[in-house]
GROMACS .gro file of C-alpha atoms in nm:
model
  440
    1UNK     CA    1  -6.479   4.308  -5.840
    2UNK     CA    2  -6.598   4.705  -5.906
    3UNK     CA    3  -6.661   4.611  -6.298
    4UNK     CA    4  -6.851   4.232  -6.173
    5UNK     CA    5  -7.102   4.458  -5.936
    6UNK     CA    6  -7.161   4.743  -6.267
    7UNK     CA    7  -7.251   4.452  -6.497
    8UNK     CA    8  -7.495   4.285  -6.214
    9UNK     CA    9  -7.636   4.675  -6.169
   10UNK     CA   10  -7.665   4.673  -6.571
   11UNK     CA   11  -7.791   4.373  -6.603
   12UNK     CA   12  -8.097   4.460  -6.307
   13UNK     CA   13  -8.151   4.784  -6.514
   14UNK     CA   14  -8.213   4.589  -6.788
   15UNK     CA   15  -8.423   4.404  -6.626
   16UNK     CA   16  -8.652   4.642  -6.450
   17UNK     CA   17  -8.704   4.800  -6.792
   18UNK     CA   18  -8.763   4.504  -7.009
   19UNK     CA   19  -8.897   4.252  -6.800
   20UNK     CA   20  -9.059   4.443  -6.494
   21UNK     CA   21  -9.187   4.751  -6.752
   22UNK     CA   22  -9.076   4.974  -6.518
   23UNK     CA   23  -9.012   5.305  -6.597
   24UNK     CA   24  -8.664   5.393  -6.738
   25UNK     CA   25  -8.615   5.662  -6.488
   26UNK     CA   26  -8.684   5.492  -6.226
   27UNK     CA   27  -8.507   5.225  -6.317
   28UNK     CA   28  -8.204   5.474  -6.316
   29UNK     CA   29  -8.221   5.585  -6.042
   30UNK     CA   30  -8.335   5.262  -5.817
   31UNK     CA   31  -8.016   5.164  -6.017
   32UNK     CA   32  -7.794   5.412  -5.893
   33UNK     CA   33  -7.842   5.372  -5.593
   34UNK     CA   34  -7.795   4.995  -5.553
   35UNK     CA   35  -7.488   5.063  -5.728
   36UNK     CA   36  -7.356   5.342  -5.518
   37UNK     CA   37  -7.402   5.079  -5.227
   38UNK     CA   38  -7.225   4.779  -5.371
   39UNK     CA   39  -6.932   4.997  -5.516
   40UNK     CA   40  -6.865   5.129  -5.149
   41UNK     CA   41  -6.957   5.510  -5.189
   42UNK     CA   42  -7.041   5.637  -4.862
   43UNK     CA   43  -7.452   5.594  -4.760
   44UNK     CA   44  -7.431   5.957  -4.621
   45UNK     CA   45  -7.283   6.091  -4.930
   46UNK     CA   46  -7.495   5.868  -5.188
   47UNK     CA   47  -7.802   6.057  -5.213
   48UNK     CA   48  -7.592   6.360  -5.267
   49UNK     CA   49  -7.366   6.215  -5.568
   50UNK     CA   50  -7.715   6.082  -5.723
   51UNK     CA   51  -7.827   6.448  -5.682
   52UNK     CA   52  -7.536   6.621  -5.834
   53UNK     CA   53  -7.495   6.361  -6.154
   54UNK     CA   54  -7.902   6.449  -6.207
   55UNK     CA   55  -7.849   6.811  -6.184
   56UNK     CA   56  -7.542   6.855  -6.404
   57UNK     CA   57  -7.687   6.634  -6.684
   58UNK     CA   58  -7.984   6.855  -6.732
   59UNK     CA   59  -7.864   7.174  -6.632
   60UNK     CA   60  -7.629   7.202  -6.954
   61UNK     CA   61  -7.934   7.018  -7.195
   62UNK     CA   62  -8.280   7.112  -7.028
   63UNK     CA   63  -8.346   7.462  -7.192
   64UNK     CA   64  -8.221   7.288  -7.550
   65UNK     CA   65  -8.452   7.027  -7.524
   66UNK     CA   66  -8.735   7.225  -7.385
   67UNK     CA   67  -8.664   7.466  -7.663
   68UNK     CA   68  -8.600   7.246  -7.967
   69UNK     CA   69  -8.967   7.075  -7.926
   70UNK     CA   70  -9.163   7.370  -7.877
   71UNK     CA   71  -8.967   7.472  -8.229
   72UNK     CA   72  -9.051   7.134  -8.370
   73UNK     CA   73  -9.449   7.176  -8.243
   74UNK     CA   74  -9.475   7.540  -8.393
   75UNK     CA   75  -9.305   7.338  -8.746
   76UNK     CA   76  -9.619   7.092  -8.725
   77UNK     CA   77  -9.871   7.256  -8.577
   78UNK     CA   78  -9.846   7.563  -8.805
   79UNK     CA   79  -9.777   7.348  -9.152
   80UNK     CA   80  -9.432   7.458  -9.203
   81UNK     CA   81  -9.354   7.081  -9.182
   82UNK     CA   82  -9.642   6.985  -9.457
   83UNK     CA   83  -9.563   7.305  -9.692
   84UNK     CA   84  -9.165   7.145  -9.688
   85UNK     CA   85  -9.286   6.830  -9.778
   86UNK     CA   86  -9.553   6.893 -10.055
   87UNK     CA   87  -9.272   7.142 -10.208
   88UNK     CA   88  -8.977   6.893 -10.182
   89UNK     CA   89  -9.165   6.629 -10.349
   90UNK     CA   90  -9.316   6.889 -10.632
   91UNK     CA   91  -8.929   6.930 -10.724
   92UNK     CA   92  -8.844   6.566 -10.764
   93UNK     CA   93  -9.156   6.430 -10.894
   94UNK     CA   94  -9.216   6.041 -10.983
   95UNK     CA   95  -8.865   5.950 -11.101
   96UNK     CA   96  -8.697   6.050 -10.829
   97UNK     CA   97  -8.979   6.019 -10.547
   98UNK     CA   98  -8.748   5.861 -10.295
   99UNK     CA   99  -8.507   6.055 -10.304
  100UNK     CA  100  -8.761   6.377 -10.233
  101UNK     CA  101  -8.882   6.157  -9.959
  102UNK     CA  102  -8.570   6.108  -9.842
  103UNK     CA  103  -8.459   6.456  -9.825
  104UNK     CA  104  -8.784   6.564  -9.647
  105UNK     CA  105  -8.765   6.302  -9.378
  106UNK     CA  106  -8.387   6.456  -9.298
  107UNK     CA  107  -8.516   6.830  -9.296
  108UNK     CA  108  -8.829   6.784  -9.110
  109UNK     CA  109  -8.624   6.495  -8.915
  110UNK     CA  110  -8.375   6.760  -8.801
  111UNK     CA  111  -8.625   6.973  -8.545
  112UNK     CA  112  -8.866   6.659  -8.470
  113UNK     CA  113  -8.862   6.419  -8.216
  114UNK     CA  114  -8.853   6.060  -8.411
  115UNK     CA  115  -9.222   5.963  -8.311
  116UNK     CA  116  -9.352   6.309  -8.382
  117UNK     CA  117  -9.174   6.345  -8.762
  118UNK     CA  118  -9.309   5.929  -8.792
  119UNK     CA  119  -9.636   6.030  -8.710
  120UNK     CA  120  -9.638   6.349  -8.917
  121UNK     CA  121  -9.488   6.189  -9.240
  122UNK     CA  122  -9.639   5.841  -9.269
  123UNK     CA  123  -9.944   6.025  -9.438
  124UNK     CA  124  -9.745   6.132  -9.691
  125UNK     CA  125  -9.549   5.806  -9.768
  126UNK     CA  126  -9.915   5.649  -9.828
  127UNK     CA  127 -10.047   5.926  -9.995
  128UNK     CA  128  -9.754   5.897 -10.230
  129UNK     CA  129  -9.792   5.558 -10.238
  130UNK     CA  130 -10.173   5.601 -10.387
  131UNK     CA  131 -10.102   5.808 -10.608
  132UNK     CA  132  -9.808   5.655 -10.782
  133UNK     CA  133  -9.915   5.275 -10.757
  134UNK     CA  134  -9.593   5.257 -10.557
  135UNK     CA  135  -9.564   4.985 -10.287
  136UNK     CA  136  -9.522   5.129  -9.947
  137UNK     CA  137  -9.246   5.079  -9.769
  138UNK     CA  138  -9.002   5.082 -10.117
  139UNK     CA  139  -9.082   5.429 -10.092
  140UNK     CA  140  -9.148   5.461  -9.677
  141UNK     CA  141  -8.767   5.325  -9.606
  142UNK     CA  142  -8.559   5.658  -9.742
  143UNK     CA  143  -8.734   5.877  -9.521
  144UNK     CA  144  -8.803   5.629  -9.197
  145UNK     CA  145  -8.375   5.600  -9.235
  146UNK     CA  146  -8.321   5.989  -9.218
  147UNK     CA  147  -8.593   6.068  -8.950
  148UNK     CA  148  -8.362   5.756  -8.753
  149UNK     CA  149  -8.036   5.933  -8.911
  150UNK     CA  150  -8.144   6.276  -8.752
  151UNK     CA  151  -8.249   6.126  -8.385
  152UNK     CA  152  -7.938   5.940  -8.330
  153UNK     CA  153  -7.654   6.189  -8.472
  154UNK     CA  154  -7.803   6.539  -8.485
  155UNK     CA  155  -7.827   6.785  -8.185
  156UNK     CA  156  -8.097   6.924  -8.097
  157UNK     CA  157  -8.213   6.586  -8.037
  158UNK     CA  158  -8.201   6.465  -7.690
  159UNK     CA  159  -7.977   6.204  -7.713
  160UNK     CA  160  -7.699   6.382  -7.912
  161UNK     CA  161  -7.756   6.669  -7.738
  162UNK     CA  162  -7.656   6.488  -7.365
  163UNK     CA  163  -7.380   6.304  -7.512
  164UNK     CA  164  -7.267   6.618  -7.656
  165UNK     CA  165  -7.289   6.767  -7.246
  166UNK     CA  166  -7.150   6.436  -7.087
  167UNK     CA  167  -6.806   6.367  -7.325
  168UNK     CA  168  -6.771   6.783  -7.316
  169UNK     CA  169  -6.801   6.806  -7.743
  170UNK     CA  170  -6.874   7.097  -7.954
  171UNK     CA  171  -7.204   7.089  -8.094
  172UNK     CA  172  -7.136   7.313  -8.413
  173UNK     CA  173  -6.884   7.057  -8.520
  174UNK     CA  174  -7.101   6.749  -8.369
  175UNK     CA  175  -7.351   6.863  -8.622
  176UNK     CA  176  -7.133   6.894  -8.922
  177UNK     CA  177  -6.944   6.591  -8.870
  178UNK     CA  178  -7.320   6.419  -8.858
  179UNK     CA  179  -7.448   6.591  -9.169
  180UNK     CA  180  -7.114   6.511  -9.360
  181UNK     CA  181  -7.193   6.089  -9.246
  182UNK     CA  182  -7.541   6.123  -9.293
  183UNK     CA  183  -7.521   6.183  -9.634
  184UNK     CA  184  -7.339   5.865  -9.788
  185UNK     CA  185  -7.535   5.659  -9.503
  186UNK     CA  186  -7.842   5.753  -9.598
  187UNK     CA  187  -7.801   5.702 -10.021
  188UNK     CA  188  -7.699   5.334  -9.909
  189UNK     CA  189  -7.908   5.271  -9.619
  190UNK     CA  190  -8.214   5.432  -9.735
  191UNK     CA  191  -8.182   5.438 -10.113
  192UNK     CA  192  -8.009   5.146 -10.234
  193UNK     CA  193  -8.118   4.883  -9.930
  194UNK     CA  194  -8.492   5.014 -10.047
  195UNK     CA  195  -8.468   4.856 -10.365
  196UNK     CA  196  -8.473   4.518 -10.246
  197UNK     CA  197  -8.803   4.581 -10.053
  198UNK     CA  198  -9.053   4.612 -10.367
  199UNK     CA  199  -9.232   4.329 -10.332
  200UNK     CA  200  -9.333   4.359  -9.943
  201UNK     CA  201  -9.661   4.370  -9.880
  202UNK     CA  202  -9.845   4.585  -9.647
  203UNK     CA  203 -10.258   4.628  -9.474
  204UNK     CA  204 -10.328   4.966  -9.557
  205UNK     CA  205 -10.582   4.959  -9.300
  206UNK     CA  206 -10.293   4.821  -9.043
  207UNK     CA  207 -10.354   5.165  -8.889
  208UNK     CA  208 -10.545   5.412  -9.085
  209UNK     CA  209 -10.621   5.465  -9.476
  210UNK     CA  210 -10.418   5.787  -9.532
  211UNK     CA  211 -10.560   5.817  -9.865
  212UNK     CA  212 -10.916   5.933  -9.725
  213UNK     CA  213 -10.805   6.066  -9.397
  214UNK     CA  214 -10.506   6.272  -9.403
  215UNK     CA  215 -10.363   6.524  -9.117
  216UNK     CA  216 -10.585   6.863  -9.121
  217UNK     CA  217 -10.368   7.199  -9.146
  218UNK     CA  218 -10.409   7.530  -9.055
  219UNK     CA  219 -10.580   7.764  -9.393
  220UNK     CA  220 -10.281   8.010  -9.344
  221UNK     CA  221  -9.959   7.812  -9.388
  222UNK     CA  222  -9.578   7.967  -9.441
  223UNK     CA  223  -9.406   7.985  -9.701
  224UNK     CA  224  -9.127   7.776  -9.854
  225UNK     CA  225  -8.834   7.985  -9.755
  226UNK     CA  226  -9.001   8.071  -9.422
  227UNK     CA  227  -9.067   7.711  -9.316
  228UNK     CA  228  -8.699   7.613  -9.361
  229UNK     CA  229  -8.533   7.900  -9.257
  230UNK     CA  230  -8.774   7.919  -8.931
  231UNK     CA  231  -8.741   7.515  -8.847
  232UNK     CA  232  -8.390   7.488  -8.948
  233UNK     CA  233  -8.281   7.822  -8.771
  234UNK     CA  234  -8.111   7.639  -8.521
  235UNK     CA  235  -7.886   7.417  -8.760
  236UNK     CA  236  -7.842   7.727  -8.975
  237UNK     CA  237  -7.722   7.954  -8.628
  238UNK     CA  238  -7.460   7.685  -8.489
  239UNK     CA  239  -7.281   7.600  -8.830
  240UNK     CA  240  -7.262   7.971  -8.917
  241UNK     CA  241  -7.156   8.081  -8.565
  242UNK     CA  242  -6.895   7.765  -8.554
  243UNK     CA  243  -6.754   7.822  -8.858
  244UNK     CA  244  -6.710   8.216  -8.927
  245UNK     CA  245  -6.436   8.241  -8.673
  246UNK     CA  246  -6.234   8.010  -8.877
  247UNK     CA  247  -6.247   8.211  -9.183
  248UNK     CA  248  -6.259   8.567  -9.021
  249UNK     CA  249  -5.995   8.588  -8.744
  250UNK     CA  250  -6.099   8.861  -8.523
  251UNK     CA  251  -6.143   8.927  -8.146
  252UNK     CA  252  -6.464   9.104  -8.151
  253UNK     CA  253  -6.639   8.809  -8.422
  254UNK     CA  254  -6.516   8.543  -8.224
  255UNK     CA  255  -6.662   8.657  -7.901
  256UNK     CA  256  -6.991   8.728  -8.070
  257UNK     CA  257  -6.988   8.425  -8.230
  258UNK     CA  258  -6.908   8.273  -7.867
  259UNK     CA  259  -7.192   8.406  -7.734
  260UNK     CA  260  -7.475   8.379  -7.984
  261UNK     CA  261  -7.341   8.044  -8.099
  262UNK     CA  262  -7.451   7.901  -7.708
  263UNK     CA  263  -7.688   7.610  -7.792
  264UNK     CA  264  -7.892   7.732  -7.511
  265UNK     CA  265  -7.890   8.117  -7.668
  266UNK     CA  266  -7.925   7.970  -8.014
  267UNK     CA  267  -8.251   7.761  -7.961
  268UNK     CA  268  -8.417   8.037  -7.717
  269UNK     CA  269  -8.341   8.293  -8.069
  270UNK     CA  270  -8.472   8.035  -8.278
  271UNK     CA  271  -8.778   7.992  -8.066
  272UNK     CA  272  -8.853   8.399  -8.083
  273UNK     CA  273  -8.852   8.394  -8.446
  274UNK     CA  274  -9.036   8.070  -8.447
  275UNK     CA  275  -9.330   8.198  -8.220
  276UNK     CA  276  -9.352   8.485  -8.465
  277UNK     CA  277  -9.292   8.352  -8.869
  278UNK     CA  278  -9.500   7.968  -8.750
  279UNK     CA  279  -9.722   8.127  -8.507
  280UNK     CA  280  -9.810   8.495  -8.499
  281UNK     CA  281  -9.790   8.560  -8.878
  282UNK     CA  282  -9.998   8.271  -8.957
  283UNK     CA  283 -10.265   8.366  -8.776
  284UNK     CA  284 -10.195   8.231  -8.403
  285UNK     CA  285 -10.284   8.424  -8.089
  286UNK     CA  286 -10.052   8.422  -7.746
  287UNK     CA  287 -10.255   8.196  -7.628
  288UNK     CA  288 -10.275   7.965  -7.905
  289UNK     CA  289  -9.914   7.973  -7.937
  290UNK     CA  290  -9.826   7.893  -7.608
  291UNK     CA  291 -10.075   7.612  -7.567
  292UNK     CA  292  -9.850   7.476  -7.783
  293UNK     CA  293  -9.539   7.494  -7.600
  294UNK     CA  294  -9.716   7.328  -7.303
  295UNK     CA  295  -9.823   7.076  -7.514
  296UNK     CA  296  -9.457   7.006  -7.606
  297UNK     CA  297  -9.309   7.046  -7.307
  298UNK     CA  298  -9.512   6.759  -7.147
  299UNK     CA  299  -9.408   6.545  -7.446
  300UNK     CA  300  -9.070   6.590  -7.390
  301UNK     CA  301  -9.075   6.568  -6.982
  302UNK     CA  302  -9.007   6.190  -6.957
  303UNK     CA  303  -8.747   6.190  -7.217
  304UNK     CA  304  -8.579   6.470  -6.981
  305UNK     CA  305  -8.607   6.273  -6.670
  306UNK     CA  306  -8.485   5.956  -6.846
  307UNK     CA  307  -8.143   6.189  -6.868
  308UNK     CA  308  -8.127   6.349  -6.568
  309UNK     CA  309  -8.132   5.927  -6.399
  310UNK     CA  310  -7.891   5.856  -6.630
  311UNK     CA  311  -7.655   6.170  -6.491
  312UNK     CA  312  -7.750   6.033  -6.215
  313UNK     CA  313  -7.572   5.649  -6.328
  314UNK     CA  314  -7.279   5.831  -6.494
  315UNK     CA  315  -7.183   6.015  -6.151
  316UNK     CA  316  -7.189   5.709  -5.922
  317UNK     CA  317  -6.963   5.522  -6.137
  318UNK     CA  318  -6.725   5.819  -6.187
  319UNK     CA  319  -6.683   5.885  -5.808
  320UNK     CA  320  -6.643   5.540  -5.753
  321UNK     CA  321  -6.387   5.470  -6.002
  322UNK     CA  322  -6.535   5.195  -6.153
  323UNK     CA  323  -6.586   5.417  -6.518
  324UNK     CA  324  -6.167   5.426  -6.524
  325UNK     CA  325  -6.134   5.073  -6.413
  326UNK     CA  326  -6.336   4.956  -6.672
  327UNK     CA  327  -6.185   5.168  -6.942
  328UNK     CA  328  -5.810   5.099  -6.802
  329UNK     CA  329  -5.931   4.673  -6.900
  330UNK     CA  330  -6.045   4.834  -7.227
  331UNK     CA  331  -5.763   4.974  -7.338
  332UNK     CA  332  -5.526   4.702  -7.312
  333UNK     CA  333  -5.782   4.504  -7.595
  334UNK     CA  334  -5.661   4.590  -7.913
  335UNK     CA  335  -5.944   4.790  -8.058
  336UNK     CA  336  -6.020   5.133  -8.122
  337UNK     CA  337  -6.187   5.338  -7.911
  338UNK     CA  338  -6.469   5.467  -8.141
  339UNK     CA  339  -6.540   5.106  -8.237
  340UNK     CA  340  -6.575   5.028  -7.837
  341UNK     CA  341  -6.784   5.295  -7.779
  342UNK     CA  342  -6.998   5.186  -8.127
  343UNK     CA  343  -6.973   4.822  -7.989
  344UNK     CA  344  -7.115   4.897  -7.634
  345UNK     CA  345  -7.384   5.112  -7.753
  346UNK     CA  346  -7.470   4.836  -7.994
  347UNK     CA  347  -7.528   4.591  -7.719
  348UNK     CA  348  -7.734   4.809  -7.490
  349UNK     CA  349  -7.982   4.910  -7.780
  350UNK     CA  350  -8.013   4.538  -7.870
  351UNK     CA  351  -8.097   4.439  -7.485
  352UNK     CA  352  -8.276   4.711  -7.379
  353UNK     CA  353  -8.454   4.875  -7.703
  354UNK     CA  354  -8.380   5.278  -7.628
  355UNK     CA  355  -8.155   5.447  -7.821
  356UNK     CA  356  -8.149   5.719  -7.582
  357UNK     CA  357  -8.048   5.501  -7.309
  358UNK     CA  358  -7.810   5.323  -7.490
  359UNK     CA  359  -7.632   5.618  -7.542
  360UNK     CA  360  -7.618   5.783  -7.195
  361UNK     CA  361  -7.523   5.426  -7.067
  362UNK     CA  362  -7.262   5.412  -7.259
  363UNK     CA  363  -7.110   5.721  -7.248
  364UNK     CA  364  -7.142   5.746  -6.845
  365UNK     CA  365  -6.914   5.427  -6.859
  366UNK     CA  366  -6.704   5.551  -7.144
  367UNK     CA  367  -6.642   5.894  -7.002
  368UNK     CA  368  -6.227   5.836  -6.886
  369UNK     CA  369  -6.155   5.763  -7.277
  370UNK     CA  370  -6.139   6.105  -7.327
  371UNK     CA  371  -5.823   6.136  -7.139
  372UNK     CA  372  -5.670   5.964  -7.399
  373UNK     CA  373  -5.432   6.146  -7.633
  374UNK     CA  374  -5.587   6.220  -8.030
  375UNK     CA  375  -5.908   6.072  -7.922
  376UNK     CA  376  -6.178   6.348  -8.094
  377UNK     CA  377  -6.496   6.411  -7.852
  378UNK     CA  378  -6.730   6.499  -8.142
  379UNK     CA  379  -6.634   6.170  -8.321
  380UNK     CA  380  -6.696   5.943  -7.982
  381UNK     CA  381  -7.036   6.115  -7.994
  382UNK     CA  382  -7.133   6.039  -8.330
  383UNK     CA  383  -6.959   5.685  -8.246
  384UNK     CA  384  -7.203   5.635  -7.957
  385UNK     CA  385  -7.485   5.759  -8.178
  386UNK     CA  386  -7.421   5.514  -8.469
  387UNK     CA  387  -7.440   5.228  -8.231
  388UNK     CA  388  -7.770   5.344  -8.025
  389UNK     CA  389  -7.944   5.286  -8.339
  390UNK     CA  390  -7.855   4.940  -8.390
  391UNK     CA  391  -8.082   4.618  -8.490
  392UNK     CA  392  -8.433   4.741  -8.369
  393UNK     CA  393  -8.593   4.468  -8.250
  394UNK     CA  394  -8.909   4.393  -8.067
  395UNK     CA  395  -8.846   4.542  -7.742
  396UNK     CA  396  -8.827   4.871  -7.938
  397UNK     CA  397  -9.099   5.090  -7.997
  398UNK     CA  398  -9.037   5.226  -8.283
  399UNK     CA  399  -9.010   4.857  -8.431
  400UNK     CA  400  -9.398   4.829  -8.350
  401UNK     CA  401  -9.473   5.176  -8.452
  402UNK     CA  402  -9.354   5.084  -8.820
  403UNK     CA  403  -9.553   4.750  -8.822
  404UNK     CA  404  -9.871   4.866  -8.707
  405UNK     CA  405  -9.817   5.177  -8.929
  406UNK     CA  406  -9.803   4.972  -9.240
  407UNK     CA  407  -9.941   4.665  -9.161
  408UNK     CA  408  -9.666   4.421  -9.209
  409UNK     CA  409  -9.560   4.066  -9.135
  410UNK     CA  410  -9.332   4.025  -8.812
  411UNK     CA  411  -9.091   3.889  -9.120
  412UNK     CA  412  -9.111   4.159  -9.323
  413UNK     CA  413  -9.055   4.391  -9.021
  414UNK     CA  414  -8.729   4.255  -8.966
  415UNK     CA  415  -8.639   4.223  -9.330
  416UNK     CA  416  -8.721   4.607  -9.386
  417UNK     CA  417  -8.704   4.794  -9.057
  418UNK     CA  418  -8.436   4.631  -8.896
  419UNK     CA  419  -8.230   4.576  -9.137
  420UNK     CA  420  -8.299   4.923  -9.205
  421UNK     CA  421  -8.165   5.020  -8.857
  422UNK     CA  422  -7.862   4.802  -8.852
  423UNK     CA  423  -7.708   4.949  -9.180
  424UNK     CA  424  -7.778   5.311  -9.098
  425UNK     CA  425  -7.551   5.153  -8.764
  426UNK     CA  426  -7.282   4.983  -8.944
  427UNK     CA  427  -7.260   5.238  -9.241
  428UNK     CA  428  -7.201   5.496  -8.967
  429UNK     CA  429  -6.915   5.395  -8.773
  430UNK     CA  430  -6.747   5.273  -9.123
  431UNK     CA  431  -6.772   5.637  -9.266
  432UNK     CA  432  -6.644   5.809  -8.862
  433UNK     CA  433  -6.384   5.630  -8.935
  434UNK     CA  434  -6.332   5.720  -9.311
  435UNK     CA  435  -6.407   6.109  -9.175
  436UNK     CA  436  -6.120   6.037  -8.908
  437UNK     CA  437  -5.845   5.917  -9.149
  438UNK     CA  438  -5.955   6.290  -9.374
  439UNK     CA  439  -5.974   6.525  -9.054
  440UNK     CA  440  -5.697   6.381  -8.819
   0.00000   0.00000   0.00000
């Protein structure tokens, strides 16, 4: 009866969001509560539990997030994110054009939020476009797949980053296992599914003419070396710090690398060095600077809330039991955890359109698995992760934001974008599990 009553609560959430356009953290938390109710927790102790799952979801992710998009606003706002681009694509040149494309979108993918790297890179895909006679999205796909690579496996992003709180994994090794799948995911998905999309067309005024009016940048821009090191800082700081006290076994490096190697003290470093090689040295005052962070930090508040109701979810269905009933069923179906988690993340994104949500949903049902013997925690995230990004349809935004953006048919979307999505998906959970079979 407890699992009937969490698919009716589901299915309502669904429901608010997609039908009723109600806000999804509202909808999470209006959610919650009807659920607390029919599962039987207590009314006097309901509004507490809701409390408690809100609080310790974002009290082990907030500063991160916070942190990561004021780095990834100091990356646009003071070039760094243009200068990586226009040098990546100097060193591949026309022959190999999508692959330079390719390898920008997953380094300036890495400290941007999707919309913000979409936004930020588009210009360049149709400035590339111009100047090579190439058609658009042929050459748009290999990025648009590692700026959707980088949201849905990669910490700092939010949803990674909350997965990586709620299922208890390390984030060093969440990261490396994601770079390590990203990279045969990303020559199939991006590179080789591309070449079937030559002859799509696309309205270059759809949603502006890039080749006349491109993004304006500061006169003073970084360097190279500076812009990568400064942006990438915090990918740089968690792999190092994760895997130095493997190779050098000592007391004192470990506990350093313990402490420094803190996502939360990791991202506040990186944003120091940040505010002073992308904002200081290139001319920016205090003020300028933090203007910036404030503009972030209201970018980012929704997306925050959205995970704090979805704490909020995850902790009425643990205290009511209905998380281990559900996964008790599960487990006597003969199928593999990761591929359940991938599965059930798969069907949320395709009903309701987030892959953020899909995630936390998933993960605040999923949570018991981990009591299972040989099951790895970084693996279920990237599991999870793979499957949030399935089939983007047209109750996703970032479906529209590609078709507008380039000006193509509703056919054509699907052909290119979503099929896009869905192999990035399906290639991930195939190579988790190839990564398994090496690591395990």
């Amino acid at each position: 009866m407890s699992v009937l009553i969490l698919l009716l609560c589901i299915i309502v959430l669904i429901l608010q969001i997609v039908r009723f356009k109600i806000n999804p953290f509202i909808a999470f938390i209006t959610t919650s509560l009807l659920a607390g109710i029919a599962l039987g927790i207590p009314v006097d102790t309901l509004a507490a539990t809701i409390q408690k799952g809100f609080g310790d979801m974002l009290g082990s992710i907030t500063l991160i997030i916070i942190f990561g998009t004021c780095i990834g606003k100091l990356t646009v706002s003071s070039g760094a994110a243009s200068v990586i681009a226009e040098t990546v694509m100097k060193w591949t040149g026309e022959k190999y054009v999508r692959l330079g494309l390719l390898i920008t979108g997953f380094i300036v993918g890495i400290p941007l939020f999707y919309s913000v790297g979409f936004i930020l890179l588009v210009p360049l895909i149709f400035s590339v476009g111009y100047q090579f006679k190439l058609p658009k999205v042929y050459i748009a796909i290999p990025m648009l797949a590692s700026l959707s690579v980088a949201h849905g496996f990669l910490p700092p992003h939010p949803s990674p980053m909350a997965l990586n709180s709620m299922l208890h994994a390390d984030i060093g090794a969440v990261l490396m296992y994601g770079v390590v799948i990203a990279v045969p995911t990303l020559l199939i998905a991006g590179l080789l599914f591309s070449n079937t999309l030559k002859n799509i067309r696309t309205n270059d005024t759809g949603a502006l003419d890039f080749t006349e009016n491109e993004l304006k940048y500061p006169k003073v821009r970084p360097g190279f070396t500076v812009s990568i090191i400064s942006s990438l800082f915090p990918v740089f700081g968690l792999t190092i710090t994760t895997l130095l006290p493997l190779v050098w076994k000592d007391e004192y490096v470990n506990l350093v690398c313990k402490t420094i190697g803190e996502p939360s003290i990791i991202m506040l470093l990186s944003l120091i060095i940040c505010t002073y090689t992308l904002g200081f040295r290139v001319g920016k005052n205090m003020k300028a600077v933090m203007e910036d962070f404030t503009s972030a930090i209201k970018d980012v508040i929704l997306i925050i809330l959205i995970i704090g109701g979805a704490g909020s979810l995850k902790e009425v269905m643990m205290v009511s039991g209905v998380s281990q009933t559900i996964v008790n069923s599960l487990m006597q179906i003969n199928i593999h955890p990761y591929l359940l988690a991938w599965l059930m993340a798969a069907l949320v994104r395709i009903c309701i359109g987030s892959a953020t949500a899909a995630g936390l949903m998933t993960a605040g049902v999923l949570l018991p698995l981990l009591q299972l013997e040989g099951l790895d925690p970084n693996l279920l995230v990237l599991s999870i992760g793979a499957g949030s990004l399935m089939c983007s349809h047209v109750n996703d935004p970032g479906f529209w934001l590609f078709k507008e953006y380039f000006g193509t048919s509703m056919k054509d979307t699907v052909k290119s974008w979503t099929v896009m999505e869905s192999l990035v998906s399906v290639l991930g959970i195939a190579f988790i599990f190839i990564l398994n079979t090496i690591i395990h």
